[in-house]
């Protein structure tokens, strides 16, 4: 499969007050950016220019992928300046986002860092931003009419929350249908088990290989449908070997319908390059994956969606 490592790109900025912008915003040119579903991509957003949107002042973005014009299938890091308010709007193709910094606020609640939110097709809301501002990873038009969802749902993906399960390298990207089994070991803070010297570990999926590692791997499933799965991974240094100079190596195969990785905290390396904080990557199905990790890393994973009947454009 073809592979591309690229920098985030965006059109020239147009920054206006929200009300004026909505009335005066020109139509965005059609953009095709990292949108092929049969290619591997790595986009490093850190250091890229923040580009003001044409729809509202105080809102800036770094594009990871985009296919379309003003209406587009997109994956984007978006920054909102403090103390902003916005008119109500509808997401005709659905919206999902993960809070990277600050707090997201709308009529559904106040959501801190590590919150995963899904607003289904046709949902409507009116965001506002507090004193701390907010930065999110947002995906648009990547939901499916074929699987109905509630208008709004959210999940706490914070490292200290419940529901984390210890896995091995093979279980890191295994389908959620592989039920956890009880094994000896220490799960770590926030993971299931651990108090009695036992933890729950997801069984390896066929086709995955396990590599000895200097990190423990914790996984928390956030969302699952017939067409996609979303979950978080923590790759945590083992306290007994954290001072070593050799990285942990995690090797496995991408699931048949591909996956996206977004590094929330920390950094790691793969055959595509360095995945620093707030980098996005796409791997096609069946791709052999090899990650080298030397620090604690938090990763948001979306998989199976590259062949889903999503809304798209």
CSV table of C-alpha atoms in Angstrom, one decimal:
chain,number,residue,atom,x,y,z
A,1,UNK,CA,0.0,0.0,0.0
A,2,UNK,CA,1.1,3.5,-0.6
A,3,UNK,CA,2.4,5.5,2.3
A,4,UNK,CA,2.6,9.2,2.9
A,5,UNK,CA,4.0,11.3,5.7
A,6,UNK,CA,2.8,14.9,5.4
A,7,UNK,CA,2.5,18.2,7.3
A,8,UNK,CA,-0.9,19.6,8.2
A,9,UNK,CA,-2.3,21.9,5.5
A,10,UNK,CA,-5.0,24.4,5.4
A,11,UNK,CA,-6.4,27.3,3.3
A,12,UNK,CA,-5.5,30.9,3.9
A,13,UNK,CA,-7.2,32.2,7.1
A,14,UNK,CA,-10.3,34.4,7.2
A,15,UNK,CA,-11.0,35.6,10.8
A,16,UNK,CA,-14.2,37.5,11.5
A,17,UNK,CA,-16.7,37.9,14.3
A,18,UNK,CA,-19.1,34.9,14.4
A,19,UNK,CA,-22.3,36.6,13.2
A,20,UNK,CA,-20.6,38.5,10.4
A,21,UNK,CA,-18.7,35.4,9.4
A,22,UNK,CA,-21.8,33.2,9.0
A,23,UNK,CA,-23.4,35.8,6.7
A,24,UNK,CA,-20.3,36.7,4.7
A,25,UNK,CA,-18.2,33.5,4.6
A,26,UNK,CA,-17.3,32.4,1.0
A,27,UNK,CA,-17.7,28.8,-0.1
A,28,UNK,CA,-14.6,26.8,0.7
A,29,UNK,CA,-12.8,25.3,-2.3
A,30,UNK,CA,-13.0,21.5,-2.6
A,31,UNK,CA,-10.1,20.0,-0.8
A,32,UNK,CA,-8.7,16.5,-1.1
A,33,UNK,CA,-6.2,16.0,1.7
A,34,UNK,CA,-5.0,12.6,3.0
A,35,UNK,CA,-8.4,11.2,2.0
A,36,UNK,CA,-7.6,8.0,0.2
A,37,UNK,CA,-8.7,5.0,2.4
A,38,UNK,CA,-6.2,2.6,0.8
A,39,UNK,CA,-3.1,4.6,1.9
A,40,UNK,CA,-1.1,5.0,5.1
A,41,UNK,CA,-0.7,8.6,6.4
A,42,UNK,CA,1.1,10.3,9.2
A,43,UNK,CA,0.3,14.0,9.9
A,44,UNK,CA,2.3,15.9,12.6
A,45,UNK,CA,0.1,18.8,13.6
A,46,UNK,CA,2.4,20.2,16.3
A,47,UNK,CA,4.2,23.3,15.0
A,48,UNK,CA,1.8,23.7,12.0
A,49,UNK,CA,0.1,27.1,11.6
A,50,UNK,CA,-3.2,27.6,13.2
A,51,UNK,CA,-5.6,28.8,10.5
A,52,UNK,CA,-8.7,30.8,11.2
A,53,UNK,CA,-12.0,29.3,10.0
A,54,UNK,CA,-14.3,31.2,7.6
A,55,UNK,CA,-17.3,30.5,9.8
A,56,UNK,CA,-16.4,32.2,13.1
A,57,UNK,CA,-13.8,34.4,14.8
A,58,UNK,CA,-11.7,32.9,17.5
A,59,UNK,CA,-11.7,29.4,16.0
A,60,UNK,CA,-8.6,27.9,14.4
A,61,UNK,CA,-7.8,24.5,12.9
A,62,UNK,CA,-5.0,22.2,11.8
A,63,UNK,CA,-6.3,19.8,9.2
A,64,UNK,CA,-5.4,16.1,9.3
A,65,UNK,CA,-7.6,14.9,6.5
A,66,UNK,CA,-10.4,16.4,4.4
A,67,UNK,CA,-12.5,15.5,1.4
A,68,UNK,CA,-15.0,18.2,0.3
A,69,UNK,CA,-15.7,21.9,0.3
A,70,UNK,CA,-17.6,23.7,3.0
A,71,UNK,CA,-19.4,20.4,3.6
A,72,UNK,CA,-16.7,17.7,4.0
A,73,UNK,CA,-15.6,14.5,5.6
A,74,UNK,CA,-12.9,15.7,7.8
A,75,UNK,CA,-10.6,15.0,10.7
A,76,UNK,CA,-9.2,18.2,12.3
A,77,UNK,CA,-7.6,19.6,15.4
A,78,UNK,CA,-9.6,22.7,16.4
A,79,UNK,CA,-8.7,25.4,18.9
A,80,UNK,CA,-11.3,27.8,20.4
A,81,UNK,CA,-10.2,31.0,22.0
A,82,UNK,CA,-11.5,31.7,25.5
A,83,UNK,CA,-14.9,33.3,26.1
A,84,UNK,CA,-16.5,32.6,22.7
A,85,UNK,CA,-20.1,31.8,22.0
A,86,UNK,CA,-21.6,30.5,18.8
A,87,UNK,CA,-25.1,30.3,17.2
A,88,UNK,CA,-26.9,26.9,17.4
A,89,UNK,CA,-26.0,24.7,14.5
A,90,UNK,CA,-26.9,21.2,13.1
A,91,UNK,CA,-24.5,18.4,12.2
A,92,UNK,CA,-26.1,16.9,9.1
A,93,UNK,CA,-23.5,14.2,8.9
A,94,UNK,CA,-22.8,13.7,12.6
A,95,UNK,CA,-19.9,14.9,14.7
A,96,UNK,CA,-17.5,13.1,17.1
A,97,UNK,CA,-14.7,14.7,19.1
A,98,UNK,CA,-12.2,14.2,21.8
A,99,UNK,CA,-11.2,17.0,24.2
A,100,UNK,CA,-7.5,17.6,24.2
A,101,UNK,CA,-7.2,20.6,26.5
A,102,UNK,CA,-9.5,22.9,28.4
A,103,UNK,CA,-13.3,22.3,28.7
A,104,UNK,CA,-15.9,21.8,26.0
A,105,UNK,CA,-19.3,23.4,27.0
A,106,UNK,CA,-22.7,23.2,25.4
A,107,UNK,CA,-26.2,22.4,26.5
A,108,UNK,CA,-25.2,18.7,27.1
A,109,UNK,CA,-22.7,19.6,29.8
A,110,UNK,CA,-19.1,20.6,30.5
A,111,UNK,CA,-16.5,18.1,29.3
A,112,UNK,CA,-12.8,18.1,30.4
A,113,UNK,CA,-9.8,16.7,28.7
A,114,UNK,CA,-10.0,13.0,27.8
A,115,UNK,CA,-13.8,13.2,27.2
A,116,UNK,CA,-15.0,11.4,24.0
A,117,UNK,CA,-18.3,12.8,22.6
A,118,UNK,CA,-20.6,11.6,19.8
A,119,UNK,CA,-23.4,13.9,18.4
A,120,UNK,CA,-25.4,11.8,15.9
A,121,UNK,CA,-26.5,12.7,12.4
A,122,UNK,CA,-29.0,15.6,12.6
A,123,UNK,CA,-28.1,16.6,16.1
A,124,UNK,CA,-28.0,20.3,17.1
A,125,UNK,CA,-26.2,22.2,19.8
A,126,UNK,CA,-24.9,25.6,20.8
A,127,UNK,CA,-21.3,25.6,22.0
A,128,UNK,CA,-19.7,28.2,24.2
A,129,UNK,CA,-16.2,28.5,25.6
A,130,UNK,CA,-15.1,29.5,29.1
A,131,UNK,CA,-12.0,31.3,30.4
A,132,UNK,CA,-9.7,28.3,29.7
A,133,UNK,CA,-10.5,27.9,26.0
A,134,UNK,CA,-10.6,24.4,24.5
A,135,UNK,CA,-8.9,22.3,21.9
A,136,UNK,CA,-10.5,19.2,20.4
A,137,UNK,CA,-9.9,16.5,17.8
A,138,UNK,CA,-13.1,16.5,15.7
A,139,UNK,CA,-14.3,14.1,13.0
A,140,UNK,CA,-17.2,15.1,10.7
A,141,UNK,CA,-19.5,13.0,8.5
A,142,UNK,CA,-18.0,9.7,9.6
A,143,UNK,CA,-21.2,8.2,11.0
A,144,UNK,CA,-23.7,5.9,9.3
A,145,UNK,CA,-27.5,6.1,8.9
A,146,UNK,CA,-27.4,2.3,8.9
A,147,UNK,CA,-26.7,2.3,12.7
A,148,UNK,CA,-28.9,4.6,14.7
A,149,UNK,CA,-27.5,6.3,17.7
A,150,UNK,CA,-28.9,8.6,20.5
A,151,UNK,CA,-28.6,12.3,19.7
A,152,UNK,CA,-25.7,12.7,22.1
A,153,UNK,CA,-23.5,10.5,24.2
A,154,UNK,CA,-20.2,11.0,26.0
A,155,UNK,CA,-17.5,8.9,27.7
A,156,UNK,CA,-14.8,9.6,30.3
A,157,UNK,CA,-11.5,8.4,28.9
A,158,UNK,CA,-9.3,9.9,31.6
A,159,UNK,CA,-6.4,7.8,32.8
A,160,UNK,CA,-7.7,7.5,36.3
A,161,UNK,CA,-11.3,6.5,35.3
A,162,UNK,CA,-12.7,3.0,35.6
A,163,UNK,CA,-12.9,0.4,32.8
A,164,UNK,CA,-9.3,0.1,31.8
A,165,UNK,CA,-8.2,-3.4,31.0
A,166,UNK,CA,-4.6,-4.8,30.9
A,167,UNK,CA,-3.8,-6.2,27.5
A,168,UNK,CA,-0.7,-7.6,25.7
A,169,UNK,CA,0.6,-6.4,22.4
A,170,UNK,CA,-1.8,-8.7,20.6
A,171,UNK,CA,-4.8,-7.4,22.5
A,172,UNK,CA,-4.0,-3.7,21.9
A,173,UNK,CA,-5.9,-3.6,18.6
A,174,UNK,CA,-7.9,-6.8,18.9
A,175,UNK,CA,-11.7,-6.5,18.2
A,176,UNK,CA,-13.8,-5.7,21.3
A,177,UNK,CA,-15.6,-9.0,20.7
A,178,UNK,CA,-12.5,-10.8,22.2
A,179,UNK,CA,-13.6,-10.9,25.9
A,180,UNK,CA,-11.1,-10.2,28.6
A,181,UNK,CA,-9.8,-13.2,30.6
A,182,UNK,CA,-8.4,-13.2,34.1
A,183,UNK,CA,-4.6,-13.5,34.3
A,184,UNK,CA,-1.9,-13.0,36.9
A,185,UNK,CA,-0.4,-9.5,36.9
A,186,UNK,CA,-0.9,-6.0,38.2
A,187,UNK,CA,-3.3,-4.0,36.1
A,188,UNK,CA,-2.2,-0.6,37.4
A,189,UNK,CA,-4.3,2.4,38.5
A,190,UNK,CA,-7.8,2.6,37.1
A,191,UNK,CA,-7.7,-0.9,35.5
A,192,UNK,CA,-10.1,-3.7,36.3
A,193,UNK,CA,-8.8,-6.1,39.0
A,194,UNK,CA,-5.3,-5.7,40.5
A,195,UNK,CA,-6.4,-5.8,44.1
A,196,UNK,CA,-5.9,-9.5,44.4
A,197,UNK,CA,-2.8,-9.9,42.2
A,198,UNK,CA,-5.1,-10.6,39.2
A,199,UNK,CA,-6.1,-8.4,36.3
A,200,UNK,CA,-8.2,-8.8,33.2
A,201,UNK,CA,-6.4,-9.1,29.9
A,202,UNK,CA,-7.9,-9.2,26.5
A,203,UNK,CA,-7.2,-12.4,24.5
A,204,UNK,CA,-4.9,-12.1,21.5
A,205,UNK,CA,-6.7,-12.0,18.2
A,206,UNK,CA,-5.6,-14.4,15.4
A,207,UNK,CA,-3.0,-12.8,13.2
A,208,UNK,CA,-1.4,-10.7,16.0
A,209,UNK,CA,2.0,-11.2,17.4
A,210,UNK,CA,3.2,-10.5,20.9
A,211,UNK,CA,6.5,-8.8,21.6
A,212,UNK,CA,8.2,-8.5,25.0
A,213,UNK,CA,7.9,-5.0,26.1
A,214,UNK,CA,9.2,-2.6,28.8
A,215,UNK,CA,5.7,-1.0,28.9
A,216,UNK,CA,2.4,-2.1,30.3
A,217,UNK,CA,-0.6,-1.7,28.0
A,218,UNK,CA,-4.0,-0.6,29.2
A,219,UNK,CA,-7.1,-0.4,27.0
A,220,UNK,CA,-10.5,1.2,27.5
A,221,UNK,CA,-13.3,0.6,25.0
A,222,UNK,CA,-15.3,3.8,24.5
A,223,UNK,CA,-17.7,3.0,21.6
A,224,UNK,CA,-18.6,0.1,19.4
A,225,UNK,CA,-21.0,-0.5,16.5
A,226,UNK,CA,-21.2,-3.0,13.6
A,227,UNK,CA,-19.1,-0.5,11.6
A,228,UNK,CA,-16.4,0.8,13.9
A,229,UNK,CA,-14.8,0.8,17.3
A,230,UNK,CA,-13.3,3.6,19.3
A,231,UNK,CA,-11.0,3.0,22.3
A,232,UNK,CA,-8.1,4.5,24.2
A,233,UNK,CA,-4.7,2.9,24.9
A,234,UNK,CA,-2.2,3.8,27.6
A,235,UNK,CA,1.4,2.6,27.1
A,236,UNK,CA,3.0,2.9,30.5
A,237,UNK,CA,6.6,2.4,31.5
A,238,UNK,CA,7.3,-0.5,33.8
A,239,UNK,CA,8.6,1.0,37.0
A,240,UNK,CA,11.4,-1.6,37.2
A,241,UNK,CA,12.8,-0.9,33.7
A,242,UNK,CA,11.8,2.8,33.1
A,243,UNK,CA,15.5,3.9,33.3
A,244,UNK,CA,16.6,1.6,30.4
A,245,UNK,CA,17.6,3.1,27.1
A,246,UNK,CA,16.0,0.5,24.9
A,247,UNK,CA,12.4,1.2,23.7
A,248,UNK,CA,9.5,-1.1,24.1
A,249,UNK,CA,8.4,-2.6,20.8
A,250,UNK,CA,4.8,-3.3,20.0
A,251,UNK,CA,4.2,-5.4,16.9
A,252,UNK,CA,0.9,-6.5,15.5
A,253,UNK,CA,-1.2,-6.2,12.3
A,254,UNK,CA,-3.8,-3.5,11.6
A,255,UNK,CA,-7.3,-5.0,11.7
A,256,UNK,CA,-8.8,-5.9,8.3
A,257,UNK,CA,-10.8,-2.7,7.9
A,258,UNK,CA,-8.0,-0.4,9.0
A,259,UNK,CA,-7.4,2.0,11.9
A,260,UNK,CA,-6.6,5.6,12.8
A,261,UNK,CA,-4.3,6.6,15.6
A,262,UNK,CA,-4.2,10.0,17.4
A,263,UNK,CA,-1.5,10.5,20.0
A,264,UNK,CA,-3.0,12.6,22.8
A,265,UNK,CA,0.0,12.6,25.2
A,266,UNK,CA,3.6,11.5,24.7
A,267,UNK,CA,5.2,10.2,21.5
A,268,UNK,CA,6.3,7.0,19.8
A,269,UNK,CA,7.8,5.9,16.5
A,270,UNK,CA,6.6,3.7,13.7
A,271,UNK,CA,7.7,2.9,10.1
A,272,UNK,CA,5.9,6.1,9.1
A,273,UNK,CA,8.0,8.3,11.4
A,274,UNK,CA,7.6,9.9,14.8
A,275,UNK,CA,4.1,10.1,16.2
A,276,UNK,CA,4.5,13.1,18.5
A,277,UNK,CA,1.7,14.5,20.6
A,278,UNK,CA,-1.4,15.5,18.6
A,279,UNK,CA,-0.3,13.6,15.5
A,280,UNK,CA,-2.8,11.6,13.4
A,281,UNK,CA,-2.1,8.5,11.4
A,282,UNK,CA,-4.1,6.1,9.2
A,283,UNK,CA,-3.1,2.5,8.6
A,284,UNK,CA,-4.8,0.3,6.0
A,285,UNK,CA,-6.2,-3.1,6.9
A,286,UNK,CA,-3.6,-5.9,7.2
A,287,UNK,CA,-0.7,-3.5,7.5
A,288,UNK,CA,2.1,-4.9,9.8
A,289,UNK,CA,2.5,-2.4,12.6
A,290,UNK,CA,5.7,-1.8,14.6
A,291,UNK,CA,5.8,0.9,17.3
A,292,UNK,CA,8.7,1.8,19.4
A,293,UNK,CA,7.9,3.5,22.7
A,294,UNK,CA,10.2,5.0,25.4
A,295,UNK,CA,7.8,7.2,27.4
A,296,UNK,CA,4.2,7.1,28.7
A,297,UNK,CA,1.8,7.5,25.8
A,298,UNK,CA,-1.9,8.0,25.5
A,299,UNK,CA,-3.4,7.1,22.1
A,300,UNK,CA,-7.0,7.4,20.8
A,301,UNK,CA,-7.8,4.6,18.3
A,302,UNK,CA,-10.7,4.4,15.8
A,303,UNK,CA,-10.8,1.2,13.7
A,304,UNK,CA,-13.0,-0.7,11.3
A,305,UNK,CA,-14.4,2.5,9.8
A,306,UNK,CA,-12.5,2.6,6.6
A,307,UNK,CA,-15.1,0.3,5.0
A,308,UNK,CA,-18.2,1.6,6.9
A,309,UNK,CA,-21.2,3.1,5.0
A,310,UNK,CA,-20.5,6.5,6.5
A,311,UNK,CA,-22.3,9.7,5.4
A,312,UNK,CA,-19.2,11.0,3.7
A,313,UNK,CA,-19.7,13.8,1.1
